[in-house]
PDB file of C-alpha atoms in Angstrom:
ATOM      1  CA  UNK A   1      -2.796  -2.439   3.499  1.00  0.00           C
ATOM      2  CA  UNK A   2      -4.146   1.359   4.078  1.00  0.00           C
ATOM      3  CA  UNK A   3      -7.036   2.318   2.671  1.00  0.00           C
ATOM      4  CA  UNK A   4      -7.045   5.721   1.079  1.00  0.00           C
ATOM      5  CA  UNK A   5      -9.291   8.685  -0.017  1.00  0.00           C
ATOM      6  CA  UNK A   6      -7.595  10.262  -3.176  1.00  0.00           C
ATOM      7  CA  UNK A   7      -7.400  14.235  -3.584  1.00  0.00           C
ATOM      8  CA  UNK A   8      -6.089  15.071  -6.653  1.00  0.00           C
ATOM      9  CA  UNK A   9      -3.634  18.016  -5.939  1.00  0.00           C
ATOM     10  CA  UNK A  10      -4.360  21.303  -8.143  1.00  0.00           C
ATOM     11  CA  UNK A  11      -0.918  20.484  -9.783  1.00  0.00           C
ATOM     12  CA  UNK A  12      -1.266  17.525 -10.992  1.00  0.00           C
ATOM     13  CA  UNK A  13      -3.251  18.000 -14.705  1.00  0.00           C
ATOM     14  CA  UNK A  14      -0.838  20.765 -15.012  1.00  0.00           C
ATOM     15  CA  UNK A  15       2.113  18.451 -14.480  1.00  0.00           C
ATOM     16  CA  UNK A  16       0.874  15.376 -16.531  1.00  0.00           C
ATOM     17  CA  UNK A  17      -0.198  17.378 -19.375  1.00  0.00           C
ATOM     18  CA  UNK A  18       1.001  16.282 -23.108  1.00  0.00           C
ATOM     19  CA  UNK A  19       3.054  13.067 -21.473  1.00  0.00           C
ATOM     20  CA  UNK A  20       3.026  10.387 -23.416  1.00  0.00           C
ATOM     21  CA  UNK A  21       4.606   7.918 -21.643  1.00  0.00           C
ATOM     22  CA  UNK A  22       5.208   7.871 -17.372  1.00  0.00           C
ATOM     23  CA  UNK A  23       8.838   8.095 -18.061  1.00  0.00           C
ATOM     24  CA  UNK A  24       7.965  11.719 -19.659  1.00  0.00           C
ATOM     25  CA  UNK A  25       7.363  12.699 -16.053  1.00  0.00           C
ATOM     26  CA  UNK A  26      10.772  13.925 -15.172  1.00  0.00           C
ATOM     27  CA  UNK A  27       9.863  16.164 -12.207  1.00  0.00           C
ATOM     28  CA  UNK A  28       8.195  13.867  -9.620  1.00  0.00           C
ATOM     29  CA  UNK A  29       9.145  15.429  -6.376  1.00  0.00           C
ATOM     30  CA  UNK A  30       5.669  17.487  -5.516  1.00  0.00           C
ATOM     31  CA  UNK A  31       3.885  14.520  -6.554  1.00  0.00           C
ATOM     32  CA  UNK A  32       5.646  12.369  -4.039  1.00  0.00           C
ATOM     33  CA  UNK A  33       5.600  14.421  -0.961  1.00  0.00           C
ATOM     34  CA  UNK A  34       1.475  14.691  -1.790  1.00  0.00           C
ATOM     35  CA  UNK A  35       1.341  11.250  -1.755  1.00  0.00           C
ATOM     36  CA  UNK A  36       3.556  10.611   1.070  1.00  0.00           C
ATOM     37  CA  UNK A  37       1.298  12.999   3.265  1.00  0.00           C
ATOM     38  CA  UNK A  38      -2.004  11.133   2.102  1.00  0.00           C
ATOM     39  CA  UNK A  39      -0.317   7.774   3.237  1.00  0.00           C
ATOM     40  CA  UNK A  40       1.087   9.118   5.860  1.00  0.00           C
ATOM     41  CA  UNK A  41       4.609   8.284   5.006  1.00  0.00           C
ATOM     42  CA  UNK A  42       3.736   4.714   5.130  1.00  0.00           C
ATOM     43  CA  UNK A  43       3.843   2.066   2.410  1.00  0.00           C
ATOM     44  CA  UNK A  44       0.293   1.745   0.680  1.00  0.00           C
ATOM     45  CA  UNK A  45       0.668  -2.149   0.708  1.00  0.00           C
ATOM     46  CA  UNK A  46       2.556  -3.409   3.713  1.00  0.00           C
ATOM     47  CA  UNK A  47       2.055   0.011   5.856  1.00  0.00           C
ATOM     48  CA  UNK A  48       5.787   0.234   6.873  1.00  0.00           C
ATOM     49  CA  UNK A  49       7.725   3.013   6.933  1.00  0.00           C
ATOM     50  CA  UNK A  50       8.740   4.759   3.338  1.00  0.00           C
ATOM     51  CA  UNK A  51      12.562   5.276   3.243  1.00  0.00           C
ATOM     52  CA  UNK A  52      13.216   3.820  -0.478  1.00  0.00           C
ATOM     53  CA  UNK A  53       9.759   4.089  -2.603  1.00  0.00           C
ATOM     54  CA  UNK A  54       8.637   4.473  -6.033  1.00  0.00           C
ATOM     55  CA  UNK A  55       5.281   5.467  -7.581  1.00  0.00           C
ATOM     56  CA  UNK A  56       2.956   2.476  -8.251  1.00  0.00           C
ATOM     57  CA  UNK A  57       0.363   2.050 -10.639  1.00  0.00           C
ATOM     58  CA  UNK A  58      -1.859  -0.072  -8.946  1.00  0.00           C
ATOM     59  CA  UNK A  59      -3.233  -1.094 -12.704  1.00  0.00           C
ATOM     60  CA  UNK A  60      -0.166  -1.845 -14.193  1.00  0.00           C
ATOM     61  CA  UNK A  61       0.658   0.663 -17.239  1.00  0.00           C
ATOM     62  CA  UNK A  62       1.189  -1.858 -20.034  1.00  0.00           C
ATOM     63  CA  UNK A  63      -2.261  -3.504 -19.095  1.00  0.00           C
ATOM     64  CA  UNK A  64      -3.951  -0.420 -18.532  1.00  0.00           C
ATOM     65  CA  UNK A  65      -2.432   2.074 -20.788  1.00  0.00           C
ATOM     66  CA  UNK A  66      -5.247   4.679 -20.003  1.00  0.00           C
ATOM     67  CA  UNK A  67      -4.666   4.728 -16.516  1.00  0.00           C
ATOM     68  CA  UNK A  68      -1.195   5.799 -16.743  1.00  0.00           C
ATOM     69  CA  UNK A  69      -1.405   9.302 -15.891  1.00  0.00           C
ATOM     70  CA  UNK A  70      -4.661   8.618 -13.576  1.00  0.00           C
ATOM     71  CA  UNK A  71      -4.049  10.383 -10.088  1.00  0.00           C
ATOM     72  CA  UNK A  72      -6.561   7.655  -8.283  1.00  0.00           C
ATOM     73  CA  UNK A  73      -4.052   4.722 -10.084  1.00  0.00           C
ATOM     74  CA  UNK A  74      -0.938   6.235  -8.868  1.00  0.00           C
ATOM     75  CA  UNK A  75       0.188   4.927  -4.799  1.00  0.00           C
ATOM     76  CA  UNK A  76       3.782   4.878  -3.019  1.00  0.00           C
ATOM     77  CA  UNK A  77       5.045   1.582  -2.336  1.00  0.00           C
ATOM     78  CA  UNK A  78       8.449   0.287  -0.643  1.00  0.00           C
ATOM     79  CA  UNK A  79      11.275  -1.196  -2.850  1.00  0.00           C
ATOM     80  CA  UNK A  80      11.181  -4.530  -1.253  1.00  0.00           C
ATOM     81  CA  UNK A  81      11.398  -7.023  -4.023  1.00  0.00           C
ATOM     82  CA  UNK A  82       9.440  -9.904  -2.399  1.00  0.00           C
ATOM     83  CA  UNK A  83       6.699  -8.276  -1.128  1.00  0.00           C
ATOM     84  CA  UNK A  84       4.296  -4.993  -2.294  1.00  0.00           C
ATOM     85  CA  UNK A  85       4.214  -3.549  -5.428  1.00  0.00           C
ATOM     86  CA  UNK A  86       7.352  -5.098  -7.019  1.00  0.00           C
ATOM     87  CA  UNK A  87       6.017  -8.592  -5.961  1.00  0.00           C
ATOM     88  CA  UNK A  88       2.816  -7.604  -7.418  1.00  0.00           C
ATOM     89  CA  UNK A  89       4.084  -6.399 -10.846  1.00  0.00           C
ATOM     90  CA  UNK A  90       6.138 -10.109 -11.023  1.00  0.00           C
ATOM     91  CA  UNK A  91       3.098 -12.453 -10.121  1.00  0.00           C
ATOM     92  CA  UNK A  92       1.829 -12.096 -13.373  1.00  0.00           C
ATOM     93  CA  UNK A  93      -1.771 -11.476 -12.876  1.00  0.00           C
ATOM     94  CA  UNK A  94      -3.874 -10.731 -16.046  1.00  0.00           C
ATOM     95  CA  UNK A  95      -5.629  -8.029 -16.775  1.00  0.00           C
ATOM     96  CA  UNK A  96      -8.983  -9.499 -15.676  1.00  0.00           C
ATOM     97  CA  UNK A  97      -7.407 -10.437 -12.579  1.00  0.00           C
ATOM     98  CA  UNK A  98      -6.653  -7.157 -10.676  1.00  0.00           C
ATOM     99  CA  UNK A  99     -10.756  -6.577 -10.559  1.00  0.00           C
ATOM    100  CA  UNK A 100     -10.142  -9.808  -7.903  1.00  0.00           C
ATOM    101  CA  UNK A 101      -8.091  -8.287  -5.715  1.00  0.00           C
ATOM    102  CA  UNK A 102      -8.522  -4.836  -3.353  1.00  0.00           C
ATOM    103  CA  UNK A 103      -6.801  -1.706  -4.394  1.00  0.00           C
ATOM    104  CA  UNK A 104      -6.120   0.830  -1.831  1.00  0.00           C
ATOM    105  CA  UNK A 105      -8.998   3.188  -2.583  1.00  0.00           C
ATOM    106  CA  UNK A 106     -12.241   0.076  -2.263  1.00  0.00           C
ATOM    107  CA  UNK A 107     -10.192  -1.827  -0.157  1.00  0.00           C
ATOM    108  CA  UNK A 108     -12.759  -3.064   2.627  1.00  0.00           C
ATOM    109  CA  UNK A 109     -10.735  -3.521   5.712  1.00  0.00           C
ATOM    110  CA  UNK A 110     -13.310  -5.501   7.603  1.00  0.00           C
ATOM    111  CA  UNK A 111     -12.589  -8.513   5.341  1.00  0.00           C
ATOM    112  CA  UNK A 112      -9.009  -8.788   6.668  1.00  0.00           C
ATOM    113  CA  UNK A 113      -7.878  -9.814  10.331  1.00  0.00           C
ATOM    114  CA  UNK A 114      -4.831 -10.294  11.899  1.00  0.00           C
ATOM    115  CA  UNK A 115      -3.369 -13.077  14.138  1.00  0.00           C
ATOM    116  CA  UNK A 116      -0.991 -11.936  17.454  1.00  0.00           C
ATOM    117  CA  UNK A 117       1.983 -14.006  15.471  1.00  0.00           C
ATOM    118  CA  UNK A 118       1.612 -10.930  12.800  1.00  0.00           C
ATOM    119  CA  UNK A 119      -0.147 -12.882   9.889  1.00  0.00           C
ATOM    120  CA  UNK A 120      -3.045 -11.153   8.045  1.00  0.00           C
ATOM    121  CA  UNK A 121      -5.848 -12.917   7.689  1.00  0.00           C
ATOM    122  CA  UNK A 122      -8.220 -12.880   4.418  1.00  0.00           C
ATOM    123  CA  UNK A 123     -11.876 -13.615   5.531  1.00  0.00           C
ATOM    124  CA  UNK A 124     -12.956 -13.331   1.882  1.00  0.00           C
ATOM    125  CA  UNK A 125     -11.518 -15.078  -1.454  1.00  0.00           C
ATOM    126  CA  UNK A 126     -11.076 -11.456  -2.675  1.00  0.00           C
ATOM    127  CA  UNK A 127      -9.141 -10.392   0.814  1.00  0.00           C
ATOM    128  CA  UNK A 128      -6.983 -13.684   0.307  1.00  0.00           C
ATOM    129  CA  UNK A 129      -5.791 -12.931  -3.097  1.00  0.00           C
ATOM    130  CA  UNK A 130      -4.969  -9.334  -2.345  1.00  0.00           C
ATOM    131  CA  UNK A 131      -2.689 -10.927   0.574  1.00  0.00           C
ATOM    132  CA  UNK A 132      -1.163 -13.088  -2.136  1.00  0.00           C
ATOM    133  CA  UNK A 133      -0.633 -10.857  -4.703  1.00  0.00           C
ATOM    134  CA  UNK A 134       1.212  -8.430  -2.815  1.00  0.00           C
ATOM    135  CA  UNK A 135       2.943 -10.990  -0.570  1.00  0.00           C
ATOM    136  CA  UNK A 136       1.715  -9.371   2.542  1.00  0.00           C
ATOM    137  CA  UNK A 137       2.549 -12.219   4.615  1.00  0.00           C
ATOM    138  CA  UNK A 138       6.331 -12.308   3.866  1.00  0.00           C
ATOM    139  CA  UNK A 139       8.703 -13.195   6.574  1.00  0.00           C
ATOM    140  CA  UNK A 140      10.258  -9.990   7.305  1.00  0.00           C
ATOM    141  CA  UNK A 141       6.800  -8.283   7.423  1.00  0.00           C
ATOM    142  CA  UNK A 142       5.343 -10.902   9.983  1.00  0.00           C
ATOM    143  CA  UNK A 143       8.184 -10.949  11.994  1.00  0.00           C
ATOM    144  CA  UNK A 144       8.011  -7.225  12.390  1.00  0.00           C
ATOM    145  CA  UNK A 145       4.534  -7.249  13.302  1.00  0.00           C
ATOM    146  CA  UNK A 146       5.028 -10.099  15.878  1.00  0.00           C
ATOM    147  CA  UNK A 147       7.542  -8.518  17.635  1.00  0.00           C
ATOM    148  CA  UNK A 148       5.082  -5.278  17.761  1.00  0.00           C
ATOM    149  CA  UNK A 149       2.433  -7.493  19.061  1.00  0.00           C
ATOM    150  CA  UNK A 150       4.525  -9.020  21.974  1.00  0.00           C
ATOM    151  CA  UNK A 151       5.563  -5.231  23.163  1.00  0.00           C
ATOM    152  CA  UNK A 152       2.440  -3.398  22.888  1.00  0.00           C
ATOM    153  CA  UNK A 153       1.001  -4.611  26.217  1.00  0.00           C
ATOM    154  CA  UNK A 154       3.421  -1.862  27.713  1.00  0.00           C
ATOM    155  CA  UNK A 155       1.832   0.830  25.453  1.00  0.00           C
ATOM    156  CA  UNK A 156      -1.666  -0.103  25.736  1.00  0.00           C
ATOM    157  CA  UNK A 157      -2.449   3.201  27.284  1.00  0.00           C
ATOM    158  CA  UNK A 158      -0.361   5.688  24.637  1.00  0.00           C
ATOM    159  CA  UNK A 159      -1.086   6.177  20.869  1.00  0.00           C
ATOM    160  CA  UNK A 160       0.517   2.929  19.301  1.00  0.00           C
ATOM    161  CA  UNK A 161       0.806   4.867  15.564  1.00  0.00           C
ATOM    162  CA  UNK A 162       2.315   8.153  17.455  1.00  0.00           C
ATOM    163  CA  UNK A 163       4.959   4.966  19.129  1.00  0.00           C
ATOM    164  CA  UNK A 164       5.623   2.762  16.262  1.00  0.00           C
ATOM    165  CA  UNK A 165       5.059   4.742  13.332  1.00  0.00           C
ATOM    166  CA  UNK A 166       4.099   1.830  10.973  1.00  0.00           C
ATOM    167  CA  UNK A 167       1.200  -0.742  10.426  1.00  0.00           C
ATOM    168  CA  UNK A 168      -1.365   1.594  11.079  1.00  0.00           C
ATOM    169  CA  UNK A 169      -4.199  -1.168  10.679  1.00  0.00           C
ATOM    170  CA  UNK A 170      -2.632  -3.956  12.677  1.00  0.00           C
ATOM    171  CA  UNK A 171      -2.043  -1.185  15.452  1.00  0.00           C
ATOM    172  CA  UNK A 172      -5.539  -0.604  15.157  1.00  0.00           C
ATOM    173  CA  UNK A 173      -6.666  -4.375  15.883  1.00  0.00           C
ATOM    174  CA  UNK A 174      -4.163  -4.949  18.588  1.00  0.00           C
ATOM    175  CA  UNK A 175      -5.378  -1.997  20.711  1.00  0.00           C
ATOM    176  CA  UNK A 176      -9.024  -3.444  19.875  1.00  0.00           C
ATOM    177  CA  UNK A 177      -8.069  -6.613  21.370  1.00  0.00           C
ATOM    178  CA  UNK A 178      -5.702  -6.280  24.094  1.00  0.00           C
TER     179      UNK A 178
END
């Protein structure tokens, strides 16, 4: 999961002014562009390169209505059903459980580590629950990270993120231990 520092764009307040529900916000192109740049074109949860994506409300709209138009609650997520935001939304978290997982704003990356087989490991209960809620060890994600791990030895002198373009925190882990 990426750690994100949010900087609300100058147009945001005007964009959401007088909107009652999220579907009232018709033109999201400029917002999408800012979020893409903020997240370096990666899904904020699994760190895959974004091709098909949507704006995720970390704190679900139906449970946290007041945060629907809060910029700090908006992130881009890939559109996969079996991991990330869509998986989180189907997970069935109760309102109080959102405070038992990390958001991309407050994540403590020191509580996570990786295996060379591509798995993300949580060092604390909060980290473990975050991995579970977003299904960050879903088979296809683990396989992609494992493939990178096996090939990274050939590129250790280069900027790994520039080469692979996704899984930034995993690449930082590999660079530090290989």
